[in-house]
């Protein structure tokens, strides 16, 4: 796979990917439908876009840097324009897991997603420490799935994924369903929700008179050791008897019984990705 058609090259993610692909072994054909996007790509990278149909017809791989909810819809518009054996590389599992992709047996479908830089890392430069998203200065892990296509395409697509998300440490081979379990269920439905709950709790402490900086420093500092203990990053670390008592008392107040089963139920995950692709209309 030497020729890549980068769709959505002028978007925020597209510019990130285009930047990381510069200087790589790949010949990249940048495709962007909007004038503003083409101008942004030119300003940020100095790169120009080409005609979409020509890029698609010539590509060995089509890299879709487009919004998650539009992946399936956009794929339907170009699937007949690519040659047999082309790899369609998507950056999110929602549309694939929701059954939104067009049926064509002679192309490869590959999904990859960044894990983002880990909380516990060995970064030493200020640029890397401030690269919270990853893919610029900070190292990160990624997940990949070969949804359909010959197995030899996995390694080739993973190499493209390592290039667009560099610098990359581990690349985990998963299934599309497993990536959908991790996002949205694990990382967003649970992870992002609990992060916002921590912020709301901090705001409540401030409302009750705690200085904001003190509350923020206190919680974020405690989270470092608490996460290190919970995820066995610090195996010799133990929660104190007081902390264990507080945890036992808090669980039934904060969490409804069976919450994990409800969120990770395959039907719930399926419904979540379907609603990402086709948001329910407001009543």
mmCIF file with all atom_site columns, N, CA and C in Angstrom, residues 83-154:
data_model
loop_
_atom_site.group_PDB
_atom_site.id
_atom_site.type_symbol
_atom_site.label_atom_id
_atom_site.label_alt_id
_atom_site.label_comp_id
_atom_site.label_asym_id
_atom_site.label_entity_id
_atom_site.label_seq_id
_atom_site.pdbx_PDB_ins_code
_atom_site.Cartn_x
_atom_site.Cartn_y
_atom_site.Cartn_z
_atom_site.occupancy
_atom_site.B_iso_or_equiv
_atom_site.pdbx_formal_charge
_atom_site.auth_seq_id
_atom_site.auth_comp_id
_atom_site.auth_asym_id
_atom_site.auth_atom_id
_atom_site.pdbx_PDB_model_num
ATOM 1   N N  . UNK A 1 83  ? -10.712 0.602   -6.591 1.00 0.00 ? 83  UNK A N  1
ATOM 2   C CA . UNK A 1 83  ? -10.374 -0.650  -7.262 1.00 0.00 ? 83  UNK A CA 1
ATOM 3   C C  . UNK A 1 83  ? -10.435 -1.823  -6.277 1.00 0.00 ? 83  UNK A C  1
ATOM 4   N N  . UNK A 1 84  ? -10.601 -3.049  -6.771 1.00 0.00 ? 84  UNK A N  1
ATOM 5   C CA . UNK A 1 84  ? -10.591 -4.214  -5.879 1.00 0.00 ? 84  UNK A CA 1
ATOM 6   C C  . UNK A 1 84  ? -9.291  -4.271  -5.077 1.00 0.00 ? 84  UNK A C  1
ATOM 7   N N  . UNK A 1 85  ? -9.403  -4.679  -3.817 1.00 0.00 ? 85  UNK A N  1
ATOM 8   C CA . UNK A 1 85  ? -8.240  -4.783  -2.954 1.00 0.00 ? 85  UNK A CA 1
ATOM 9   C C  . UNK A 1 85  ? -7.894  -3.519  -2.207 1.00 0.00 ? 85  UNK A C  1
ATOM 10  N N  . UNK A 1 86  ? -8.615  -2.435  -2.478 1.00 0.00 ? 86  UNK A N  1
ATOM 11  C CA . UNK A 1 86  ? -8.358  -1.187  -1.759 1.00 0.00 ? 86  UNK A CA 1
ATOM 12  C C  . UNK A 1 86  ? -8.716  -1.338  -0.282 1.00 0.00 ? 86  UNK A C  1
ATOM 13  N N  . UNK A 1 87  ? -7.898  -0.764  0.576  1.00 0.00 ? 87  UNK A N  1
ATOM 14  C CA . UNK A 1 87  ? -8.174  -0.779  2.012  1.00 0.00 ? 87  UNK A CA 1
ATOM 15  C C  . UNK A 1 87  ? -8.863  0.525   2.408  1.00 0.00 ? 87  UNK A C  1
ATOM 16  N N  . UNK A 1 88  ? -10.034 0.407   3.005  1.00 0.00 ? 88  UNK A N  1
ATOM 17  C CA . UNK A 1 88  ? -10.746 1.565   3.536  1.00 0.00 ? 88  UNK A CA 1
ATOM 18  C C  . UNK A 1 88  ? -10.420 1.624   5.025  1.00 0.00 ? 88  UNK A C  1
ATOM 19  N N  . UNK A 1 89  ? -9.708  2.659   5.438  1.00 0.00 ? 89  UNK A N  1
ATOM 20  C CA . UNK A 1 89  ? -9.248  2.775   6.822  1.00 0.00 ? 89  UNK A CA 1
ATOM 21  C C  . UNK A 1 89  ? -10.068 3.842   7.537  1.00 0.00 ? 89  UNK A C  1
ATOM 22  N N  . UNK A 1 90  ? -10.731 3.434   8.617  1.00 0.00 ? 90  UNK A N  1
ATOM 23  C CA . UNK A 1 90  ? -11.606 4.320   9.381  1.00 0.00 ? 90  UNK A CA 1
ATOM 24  C C  . UNK A 1 90  ? -11.031 4.554   10.770 1.00 0.00 ? 90  UNK A C  1
ATOM 25  N N  . UNK A 1 91  ? -11.313 5.717   11.335 1.00 0.00 ? 91  UNK A N  1
ATOM 26  C CA . UNK A 1 91  ? -10.724 6.109   12.609 1.00 0.00 ? 91  UNK A CA 1
ATOM 27  C C  . UNK A 1 91  ? -11.664 5.921   13.791 1.00 0.00 ? 91  UNK A C  1
ATOM 28  N N  . UNK A 1 92  ? -12.768 5.235   13.585 1.00 0.00 ? 92  UNK A N  1
ATOM 29  C CA . UNK A 1 92  ? -13.728 5.001   14.663 1.00 0.00 ? 92  UNK A CA 1
ATOM 30  C C  . UNK A 1 92  ? -14.536 3.753   14.327 1.00 0.00 ? 92  UNK A C  1
ATOM 31  N N  . UNK A 1 93  ? -14.967 3.031   15.372 1.00 0.00 ? 93  UNK A N  1
ATOM 32  C CA . UNK A 1 93  ? -15.671 1.766   15.165 1.00 0.00 ? 93  UNK A CA 1
ATOM 33  C C  . UNK A 1 93  ? -17.183 1.903   15.123 1.00 0.00 ? 93  UNK A C  1
ATOM 34  N N  . UNK A 1 94  ? -17.715 3.101   15.374 1.00 0.00 ? 94  UNK A N  1
ATOM 35  C CA . UNK A 1 94  ? -19.170 3.243   15.481 1.00 0.00 ? 94  UNK A CA 1
ATOM 36  C C  . UNK A 1 94  ? -19.880 2.807   14.201 1.00 0.00 ? 94  UNK A C  1
ATOM 37  N N  . UNK A 1 95  ? -19.544 3.401   13.082 1.00 0.00 ? 95  UNK A N  1
ATOM 38  C CA . UNK A 1 95  ? -20.220 3.078   11.822 1.00 0.00 ? 95  UNK A CA 1
ATOM 39  C C  . UNK A 1 95  ? -20.021 1.620   11.420 1.00 0.00 ? 95  UNK A C  1
ATOM 40  N N  . UNK A 1 96  ? -18.788 1.079   11.485 1.00 0.00 ? 96  UNK A N  1
ATOM 41  C CA . UNK A 1 96  ? -18.624 -0.334  11.163 1.00 0.00 ? 96  UNK A CA 1
ATOM 42  C C  . UNK A 1 96  ? -19.449 -1.259  12.058 1.00 0.00 ? 96  UNK A C  1
ATOM 43  N N  . UNK A 1 97  ? -19.431 -1.001  13.367 1.00 0.00 ? 97  UNK A N  1
ATOM 44  C CA . UNK A 1 97  ? -20.163 -1.882  14.286 1.00 0.00 ? 97  UNK A CA 1
ATOM 45  C C  . UNK A 1 97  ? -21.671 -1.707  14.152 1.00 0.00 ? 97  UNK A C  1
ATOM 46  N N  . UNK A 1 98  ? -22.103 -0.541  13.718 1.00 0.00 ? 98  UNK A N  1
ATOM 47  C CA . UNK A 1 98  ? -23.533 -0.280  13.555 1.00 0.00 ? 98  UNK A CA 1
ATOM 48  C C  . UNK A 1 98  ? -24.072 -0.827  12.232 1.00 0.00 ? 98  UNK A C  1
ATOM 49  N N  . UNK A 1 99  ? -23.211 -1.406  11.402 1.00 0.00 ? 99  UNK A N  1
ATOM 50  C CA . UNK A 1 99  ? -23.659 -1.951  10.122 1.00 0.00 ? 99  UNK A CA 1
ATOM 51  C C  . UNK A 1 99  ? -23.905 -0.883  9.076  1.00 0.00 ? 99  UNK A C  1
ATOM 52  N N  . UNK A 1 100 ? -23.199 0.254   9.175  1.00 0.00 ? 100 UNK A N  1
ATOM 53  C CA . UNK A 1 100 ? -23.424 1.376   8.271  1.00 0.00 ? 100 UNK A CA 1
ATOM 54  C C  . UNK A 1 100 ? -22.601 1.300   6.986  1.00 0.00 ? 100 UNK A C  1
ATOM 55  N N  . UNK A 1 101 ? -21.665 0.368   6.903  1.00 0.00 ? 101 UNK A N  1
ATOM 56  C CA . UNK A 1 101 ? -20.775 0.343   5.745  1.00 0.00 ? 101 UNK A CA 1
ATOM 57  C C  . UNK A 1 101 ? -21.420 -0.342  4.548  1.00 0.00 ? 101 UNK A C  1
ATOM 58  N N  . UNK A 1 102 ? -21.111 0.111   3.338  1.00 0.00 ? 102 UNK A N  1
ATOM 59  C CA . UNK A 1 102 ? -21.652 -0.541  2.150  1.00 0.00 ? 102 UNK A CA 1
ATOM 60  C C  . UNK A 1 102 ? -21.069 -1.941  1.977  1.00 0.00 ? 102 UNK A C  1
ATOM 61  N N  . UNK A 1 103 ? -21.828 -2.833  1.392  1.00 0.00 ? 103 UNK A N  1
ATOM 62  C CA . UNK A 1 103 ? -21.358 -4.202  1.189  1.00 0.00 ? 103 UNK A CA 1
ATOM 63  C C  . UNK A 1 103 ? -20.553 -4.272  -0.108 1.00 0.00 ? 103 UNK A C  1
ATOM 64  N N  . UNK A 1 104 ? -19.310 -4.636  0.040  1.00 0.00 ? 104 UNK A N  1
ATOM 65  C CA . UNK A 1 104 ? -18.459 -4.916  -1.105 1.00 0.00 ? 104 UNK A CA 1
ATOM 66  C C  . UNK A 1 104 ? -17.365 -5.859  -0.640 1.00 0.00 ? 104 UNK A C  1
ATOM 67  N N  . UNK A 1 105 ? -17.385 -7.073  -1.120 1.00 0.00 ? 105 UNK A N  1
ATOM 68  C CA . UNK A 1 105 ? -16.527 -8.115  -0.581 1.00 0.00 ? 105 UNK A CA 1
ATOM 69  C C  . UNK A 1 105 ? -15.073 -8.036  -1.031 1.00 0.00 ? 105 UNK A C  1
ATOM 70  N N  . UNK A 1 106 ? -14.793 -7.288  -2.100 1.00 0.00 ? 106 UNK A N  1
ATOM 71  C CA . UNK A 1 106 ? -13.431 -7.282  -2.622 1.00 0.00 ? 106 UNK A CA 1
ATOM 72  C C  . UNK A 1 106 ? -12.605 -6.085  -2.152 1.00 0.00 ? 106 UNK A C  1
ATOM 73  N N  . UNK A 1 107 ? -13.063 -5.395  -1.104 1.00 0.00 ? 107 UNK A N  1
ATOM 74  C CA . UNK A 1 107 ? -12.256 -4.345  -0.483 1.00 0.00 ? 107 UNK A CA 1
ATOM 75  C C  . UNK A 1 107 ? -12.003 -4.715  0.967  1.00 0.00 ? 107 UNK A C  1
ATOM 76  N N  . UNK A 1 108 ? -11.000 -4.076  1.541  1.00 0.00 ? 108 UNK A N  1
ATOM 77  C CA . UNK A 1 108 ? -10.651 -4.296  2.947  1.00 0.00 ? 108 UNK A CA 1
ATOM 78  C C  . UNK A 1 108 ? -11.254 -3.185  3.798  1.00 0.00 ? 108 UNK A C  1
ATOM 79  N N  . UNK A 1 109 ? -11.818 -3.573  4.946  1.00 0.00 ? 109 UNK A N  1
ATOM 80  C CA . UNK A 1 109 ? -12.277 -2.599  5.933  1.00 0.00 ? 109 UNK A CA 1
ATOM 81  C C  . UNK A 1 109 ? -11.384 -2.736  7.165  1.00 0.00 ? 109 UNK A C  1
ATOM 82  N N  . UNK A 1 110 ? -10.766 -1.635  7.555  1.00 0.00 ? 110 UNK A N  1
ATOM 83  C CA . UNK A 1 110 ? -9.830  -1.625  8.684  1.00 0.00 ? 110 UNK A CA 1
ATOM 84  C C  . UNK A 1 110 ? -10.184 -0.450  9.595  1.00 0.00 ? 110 UNK A C  1
ATOM 85  N N  . UNK A 1 111 ? -10.212 -0.700  10.888 1.00 0.00 ? 111 UNK A N  1
ATOM 86  C CA . UNK A 1 111 ? -10.539 0.335   11.882 1.00 0.00 ? 111 UNK A CA 1
ATOM 87  C C  . UNK A 1 111 ? -9.347  0.534   12.801 1.00 0.00 ? 111 UNK A C  1
ATOM 88  N N  . UNK A 1 112 ? -8.997  1.789   13.057 1.00 0.00 ? 112 UNK A N  1
ATOM 89  C CA . UNK A 1 112 ? -7.934  2.090   14.014 1.00 0.00 ? 112 UNK A CA 1
ATOM 90  C C  . UNK A 1 112 ? -8.324  3.324   14.825 1.00 0.00 ? 112 UNK A C  1
ATOM 91  N N  . UNK A 1 113 ? -7.877  3.351   16.075 1.00 0.00 ? 113 UNK A N  1
ATOM 92  C CA . UNK A 1 113 ? -8.242  4.464   16.956 1.00 0.00 ? 113 UNK A CA 1
ATOM 93  C C  . UNK A 1 113 ? -7.111  4.683   17.952 1.00 0.00 ? 113 UNK A C  1
ATOM 94  N N  . UNK A 1 114 ? -6.803  5.940   18.273 1.00 0.00 ? 114 UNK A N  1
ATOM 95  C CA . UNK A 1 114 ? -5.737  6.194   19.247 1.00 0.00 ? 114 UNK A CA 1
ATOM 96  C C  . UNK A 1 114 ? -6.198  5.949   20.679 1.00 0.00 ? 114 UNK A C  1
ATOM 97  N N  . UNK A 1 115 ? -5.269  5.500   21.521 1.00 0.00 ? 115 UNK A N  1
ATOM 98  C CA . UNK A 1 115 ? -5.563  5.404   22.954 1.00 0.00 ? 115 UNK A CA 1
ATOM 99  C C  . UNK A 1 115 ? -5.310  6.742   23.652 1.00 0.00 ? 115 UNK A C  1
ATOM 100 N N  . UNK A 1 116 ? -4.558  7.629   22.993 1.00 0.00 ? 116 UNK A N  1
ATOM 101 C CA . UNK A 1 116 ? -4.106  8.912   23.534 1.00 0.00 ? 116 UNK A CA 1
ATOM 102 C C  . UNK A 1 116 ? -3.009  8.673   24.582 1.00 0.00 ? 116 UNK A C  1
ATOM 103 N N  . UNK A 1 117 ? -2.167  9.664   24.836 1.00 0.00 ? 117 UNK A N  1
ATOM 104 C CA . UNK A 1 117 ? -1.043  9.464   25.748 1.00 0.00 ? 117 UNK A CA 1
ATOM 105 C C  . UNK A 1 117 ? -1.508  9.016   27.136 1.00 0.00 ? 117 UNK A C  1
ATOM 106 N N  . UNK A 1 118 ? -0.866  8.000   27.702 1.00 0.00 ? 118 UNK A N  1
ATOM 107 C CA . UNK A 1 118 ? -1.301  7.505   29.014 1.00 0.00 ? 118 UNK A CA 1
ATOM 108 C C  . UNK A 1 118 ? -1.003  8.488   30.131 1.00 0.00 ? 118 UNK A C  1
ATOM 109 N N  . UNK A 1 119 ? -1.813  8.421   31.182 1.00 0.00 ? 119 UNK A N  1
ATOM 110 C CA . UNK A 1 119 ? -1.602  9.288   32.347 1.00 0.00 ? 119 UNK A CA 1
ATOM 111 C C  . UNK A 1 119 ? -0.219  9.044   32.940 1.00 0.00 ? 119 UNK A C  1
ATOM 112 N N  . UNK A 1 120 ? 0.163   7.778   33.053 1.00 0.00 ? 120 UNK A N  1
ATOM 113 C CA . UNK A 1 120 ? 1.480   7.429   33.588 1.00 0.00 ? 120 UNK A CA 1
ATOM 114 C C  . UNK A 1 120 ? 2.409   7.213   32.405 1.00 0.00 ? 120 UNK A C  1
ATOM 115 N N  . UNK A 1 121 ? 3.370   8.116   32.235 1.00 0.00 ? 121 UNK A N  1
ATOM 116 C CA . UNK A 1 121 ? 4.241   8.064   31.056 1.00 0.00 ? 121 UNK A CA 1
ATOM 117 C C  . UNK A 1 121 ? 5.646   8.506   31.426 1.00 0.00 ? 121 UNK A C  1
ATOM 118 N N  . UNK A 1 122 ? 6.538   8.454   30.432 1.00 0.00 ? 122 UNK A N  1
ATOM 119 C CA . UNK A 1 122 ? 7.936   8.832   30.670 1.00 0.00 ? 122 UNK A CA 1
ATOM 120 C C  . UNK A 1 122 ? 8.326   10.071  29.882 1.00 0.00 ? 122 UNK A C  1
ATOM 121 N N  . UNK A 1 123 ? 7.337   10.898  29.515 1.00 0.00 ? 123 UNK A N  1
ATOM 122 C CA . UNK A 1 123 ? 7.643   12.099  28.752 1.00 0.00 ? 123 UNK A CA 1
ATOM 123 C C  . UNK A 1 123 ? 8.455   13.078  29.607 1.00 0.00 ? 123 UNK A C  1
ATOM 124 N N  . UNK A 1 124 ? 9.434   13.731  28.968 1.00 0.00 ? 124 UNK A N  1
ATOM 125 C CA . UNK A 1 124 ? 10.298  14.651  29.706 1.00 0.00 ? 124 UNK A CA 1
ATOM 126 C C  . UNK A 1 124 ? 10.276  16.068  29.134 1.00 0.00 ? 124 UNK A C  1
ATOM 127 N N  . UNK A 1 125 ? 9.908   16.222  27.863 1.00 0.00 ? 125 UNK A N  1
ATOM 128 C CA . UNK A 1 125 ? 9.890   17.570  27.292 1.00 0.00 ? 125 UNK A CA 1
ATOM 129 C C  . UNK A 1 125 ? 8.568   18.245  27.589 1.00 0.00 ? 125 UNK A C  1
ATOM 130 N N  . UNK A 1 126 ? 8.597   19.566  27.649 1.00 0.00 ? 126 UNK A N  1
ATOM 131 C CA . UNK A 1 126 ? 7.376   20.314  27.921 1.00 0.00 ? 126 UNK A CA 1
ATOM 132 C C  . UNK A 1 126 ? 6.371   20.146  26.787 1.00 0.00 ? 126 UNK A C  1
ATOM 133 N N  . UNK A 1 127 ? 6.856   20.049  25.539 1.00 0.00 ? 127 UNK A N  1
ATOM 134 C CA . UNK A 1 127 ? 5.954   19.869  24.397 1.00 0.00 ? 127 UNK A CA 1
ATOM 135 C C  . UNK A 1 127 ? 5.207   18.543  24.495 1.00 0.00 ? 127 UNK A C  1
ATOM 136 N N  . UNK A 1 128 ? 5.917   17.492  24.875 1.00 0.00 ? 128 UNK A N  1
ATOM 137 C CA . UNK A 1 128 ? 5.274   16.183  24.991 1.00 0.00 ? 128 UNK A CA 1
ATOM 138 C C  . UNK A 1 128 ? 4.303   16.143  26.169 1.00 0.00 ? 128 UNK A C  1
ATOM 139 N N  . UNK A 1 129 ? 4.674   16.782  27.282 1.00 0.00 ? 129 UNK A N  1
ATOM 140 C CA . UNK A 1 129 ? 3.796   16.804  28.452 1.00 0.00 ? 129 UNK A CA 1
ATOM 141 C C  . UNK A 1 129 ? 2.497   17.548  28.148 1.00 0.00 ? 129 UNK A C  1
ATOM 142 N N  . UNK A 1 130 ? 2.557   18.516  27.244 1.00 0.00 ? 130 UNK A N  1
ATOM 143 C CA . UNK A 1 130 ? 1.376   19.311  26.904 1.00 0.00 ? 130 UNK A CA 1
ATOM 144 C C  . UNK A 1 130 ? 0.595   18.731  25.728 1.00 0.00 ? 130 UNK A C  1
ATOM 145 N N  . UNK A 1 131 ? 1.083   17.640  25.140 1.00 0.00 ? 131 UNK A N  1
ATOM 146 C CA . UNK A 1 131 ? 0.394   17.004  24.005 1.00 0.00 ? 131 UNK A CA 1
ATOM 147 C C  . UNK A 1 131 ? -0.613  15.995  24.551 1.00 0.00 ? 131 UNK A C  1
ATOM 148 N N  . UNK A 1 132 ? -1.740  16.483  25.046 1.00 0.00 ? 132 UNK A N  1
ATOM 149 C CA . UNK A 1 132 ? -2.721  15.616  25.696 1.00 0.00 ? 132 UNK A CA 1
ATOM 150 C C  . UNK A 1 132 ? -3.430  14.695  24.703 1.00 0.00 ? 132 UNK A C  1
ATOM 151 N N  . UNK A 1 133 ? -3.624  15.159  23.479 1.00 0.00 ? 133 UNK A N  1
ATOM 152 C CA . UNK A 1 133 ? -4.317  14.355  22.473 1.00 0.00 ? 133 UNK A CA 1
ATOM 153 C C  . UNK A 1 133 ? -3.405  13.277  21.902 1.00 0.00 ? 133 UNK A C  1
ATOM 154 N N  . UNK A 1 134 ? -2.145  13.585  21.745 1.00 0.00 ? 134 UNK A N  1
ATOM 155 C CA . UNK A 1 134 ? -1.200  12.653  21.147 1.00 0.00 ? 134 UNK A CA 1
ATOM 156 C C  . UNK A 1 134 ? -1.073  12.861  19.652 1.00 0.00 ? 134 UNK A C  1
ATOM 157 N N  . UNK A 1 135 ? -0.107  12.159  19.058 1.00 0.00 ? 135 UNK A N  1
ATOM 158 C CA . UNK A 1 135 ? 0.064   12.250  17.626 1.00 0.00 ? 135 UNK A CA 1
ATOM 159 C C  . UNK A 1 135 ? 0.897   13.427  17.171 1.00 0.00 ? 135 UNK A C  1
ATOM 160 N N  . UNK A 1 136 ? 1.489   14.170  18.121 1.00 0.00 ? 136 UNK A N  1
ATOM 161 C CA . UNK A 1 136 ? 2.374   15.280  17.764 1.00 0.00 ? 136 UNK A CA 1
ATOM 162 C C  . UNK A 1 136 ? 3.726   15.064  18.439 1.00 0.00 ? 136 UNK A C  1
ATOM 163 N N  . UNK A 1 137 ? 3.771   15.196  19.759 1.00 0.00 ? 137 UNK A N  1
ATOM 164 C CA . UNK A 1 137 ? 5.019   15.022  20.504 1.00 0.00 ? 137 UNK A CA 1
ATOM 165 C C  . UNK A 1 137 ? 4.966   13.819  21.451 1.00 0.00 ? 137 UNK A C  1
ATOM 166 N N  . UNK A 1 138 ? 3.799   13.551  22.029 1.00 0.00 ? 138 UNK A N  1
ATOM 167 C CA . UNK A 1 138 ? 3.689   12.515  23.054 1.00 0.00 ? 138 UNK A CA 1
ATOM 168 C C  . UNK A 1 138 ? 3.441   11.143  22.451 1.00 0.00 ? 138 UNK A C  1
ATOM 169 N N  . UNK A 1 139 ? 4.061   10.137  23.026 1.00 0.00 ? 139 UNK A N  1
ATOM 170 C CA . UNK A 1 139 ? 3.867   8.757   22.585 1.00 0.00 ? 139 UNK A CA 1
ATOM 171 C C  . UNK A 1 139 ? 2.494   8.254   23.044 1.00 0.00 ? 139 UNK A C  1
ATOM 172 N N  . UNK A 1 140 ? 1.917   7.344   22.253 1.00 0.00 ? 140 UNK A N  1
ATOM 173 C CA . UNK A 1 140 ? 0.627   6.767   22.609 1.00 0.00 ? 140 UNK A CA 1
ATOM 174 C C  . UNK A 1 140 ? 0.527   5.346   22.081 1.00 0.00 ? 140 UNK A C  1
ATOM 175 N N  . UNK A 1 141 ? -0.441  4.609   22.611 1.00 0.00 ? 141 UNK A N  1
ATOM 176 C CA . UNK A 1 141 ? -0.783  3.294   22.090 1.00 0.00 ? 141 UNK A CA 1
ATOM 177 C C  . UNK A 1 141 ? -1.967  3.468   21.129 1.00 0.00 ? 141 UNK A C  1
ATOM 178 N N  . UNK A 1 142 ? -2.207  2.448   20.289 1.00 0.00 ? 142 UNK A N  1
ATOM 179 C CA . UNK A 1 142 ? -3.351  2.475   19.387 1.00 0.00 ? 142 UNK A CA 1
ATOM 180 C C  . UNK A 1 142 ? -4.026  1.112   19.377 1.00 0.00 ? 142 UNK A C  1
ATOM 181 N N  . UNK A 1 143 ? -5.272  1.073   18.904 1.00 0.00 ? 143 UNK A N  1
ATOM 182 C CA . UNK A 1 143 ? -5.978  -0.187  18.690 1.00 0.00 ? 143 UNK A CA 1
ATOM 183 C C  . UNK A 1 143 ? -6.333  -0.298  17.213 1.00 0.00 ? 143 UNK A C  1
ATOM 184 N N  . UNK A 1 144 ? -6.344  -1.531  16.700 1.00 0.00 ? 144 UNK A N  1
ATOM 185 C CA . UNK A 1 144 ? -6.602  -1.771  15.278 1.00 0.00 ? 144 UNK A CA 1
ATOM 186 C C  . UNK A 1 144 ? -7.465  -3.020  15.113 1.00 0.00 ? 144 UNK A C  1
ATOM 187 N N  . UNK A 1 145 ? -8.265  -3.028  14.047 1.00 0.00 ? 145 UNK A N  1
ATOM 188 C CA . UNK A 1 145 ? -9.101  -4.191  13.749 1.00 0.00 ? 145 UNK A CA 1
ATOM 189 C C  . UNK A 1 145 ? -9.233  -4.363  12.245 1.00 0.00 ? 145 UNK A C  1
ATOM 190 N N  . UNK A 1 146 ? -9.023  -5.583  11.785 1.00 0.00 ? 146 UNK A N  1
ATOM 191 C CA . UNK A 1 146 ? -9.275  -5.928  10.385 1.00 0.00 ? 146 UNK A CA 1
ATOM 192 C C  . UNK A 1 146 ? -10.689 -6.490  10.319 1.00 0.00 ? 146 UNK A C  1
ATOM 193 N N  . UNK A 1 147 ? -11.615 -5.688  9.842  1.00 0.00 ? 147 UNK A N  1
ATOM 194 C CA . UNK A 1 147 ? -13.018 -6.104  9.803  1.00 0.00 ? 147 UNK A CA 1
ATOM 195 C C  . UNK A 1 147 ? -13.271 -7.096  8.680  1.00 0.00 ? 147 UNK A C  1
ATOM 196 N N  . UNK A 1 148 ? -12.712 -6.832  7.509  1.00 0.00 ? 148 UNK A N  1
ATOM 197 C CA . UNK A 1 148 ? -12.773 -7.768  6.394  1.00 0.00 ? 148 UNK A CA 1
ATOM 198 C C  . UNK A 1 148 ? -11.578 -7.505  5.486  1.00 0.00 ? 148 UNK A C  1
ATOM 199 N N  . UNK A 1 149 ? -11.184 -8.554  4.757  1.00 0.00 ? 149 UNK A N  1
ATOM 200 C CA . UNK A 1 149 ? -10.039 -8.439  3.874  1.00 0.00 ? 149 UNK A CA 1
ATOM 201 C C  . UNK A 1 149 ? -8.997  -9.479  4.210  1.00 0.00 ? 149 UNK A C  1
ATOM 202 N N  . UNK A 1 150 ? -8.014  -9.671  3.332  1.00 0.00 ? 150 UNK A N  1
ATOM 203 C CA . UNK A 1 150 ? -6.967  -10.674 3.567  1.00 0.00 ? 150 UNK A CA 1
ATOM 204 C C  . UNK A 1 150 ? -6.116  -10.324 4.771  1.00 0.00 ? 150 UNK A C  1
ATOM 205 N N  . UNK A 1 151 ? -5.665  -11.341 5.491  1.00 0.00 ? 151 UNK A N  1
ATOM 206 C CA . UNK A 1 151 ? -4.933  -11.101 6.726  1.00 0.00 ? 151 UNK A CA 1
ATOM 207 C C  . UNK A 1 151 ? -3.630  -10.341 6.490  1.00 0.00 ? 151 UNK A C  1
ATOM 208 N N  . UNK A 1 152 ? -3.035  -10.507 5.290  1.00 0.00 ? 152 UNK A N  1
ATOM 209 C CA . UNK A 1 152 ? -1.789  -9.779  5.037  1.00 0.00 ? 152 UNK A CA 1
ATOM 210 C C  . UNK A 1 152 ? -1.999  -8.269  4.994  1.00 0.00 ? 152 UNK A C  1
ATOM 211 N N  . UNK A 1 153 ? -3.253  -7.835  4.816  1.00 0.00 ? 153 UNK A N  1
ATOM 212 C CA . UNK A 1 153 ? -3.539  -6.404  4.833  1.00 0.00 ? 153 UNK A CA 1
ATOM 213 C C  . UNK A 1 153 ? -3.451  -5.820  6.237  1.00 0.00 ? 153 UNK A C  1
ATOM 214 N N  . UNK A 1 154 ? -3.559  -6.685  7.259  1.00 0.00 ? 154 UNK A N  1
ATOM 215 C CA . UNK A 1 154 ? -3.527  -6.154  8.622  1.00 0.00 ? 154 UNK A CA 1
ATOM 216 C C  . UNK A 1 154 ? -2.224  -5.420  8.887  1.00 0.00 ? 154 UNK A C  1
#
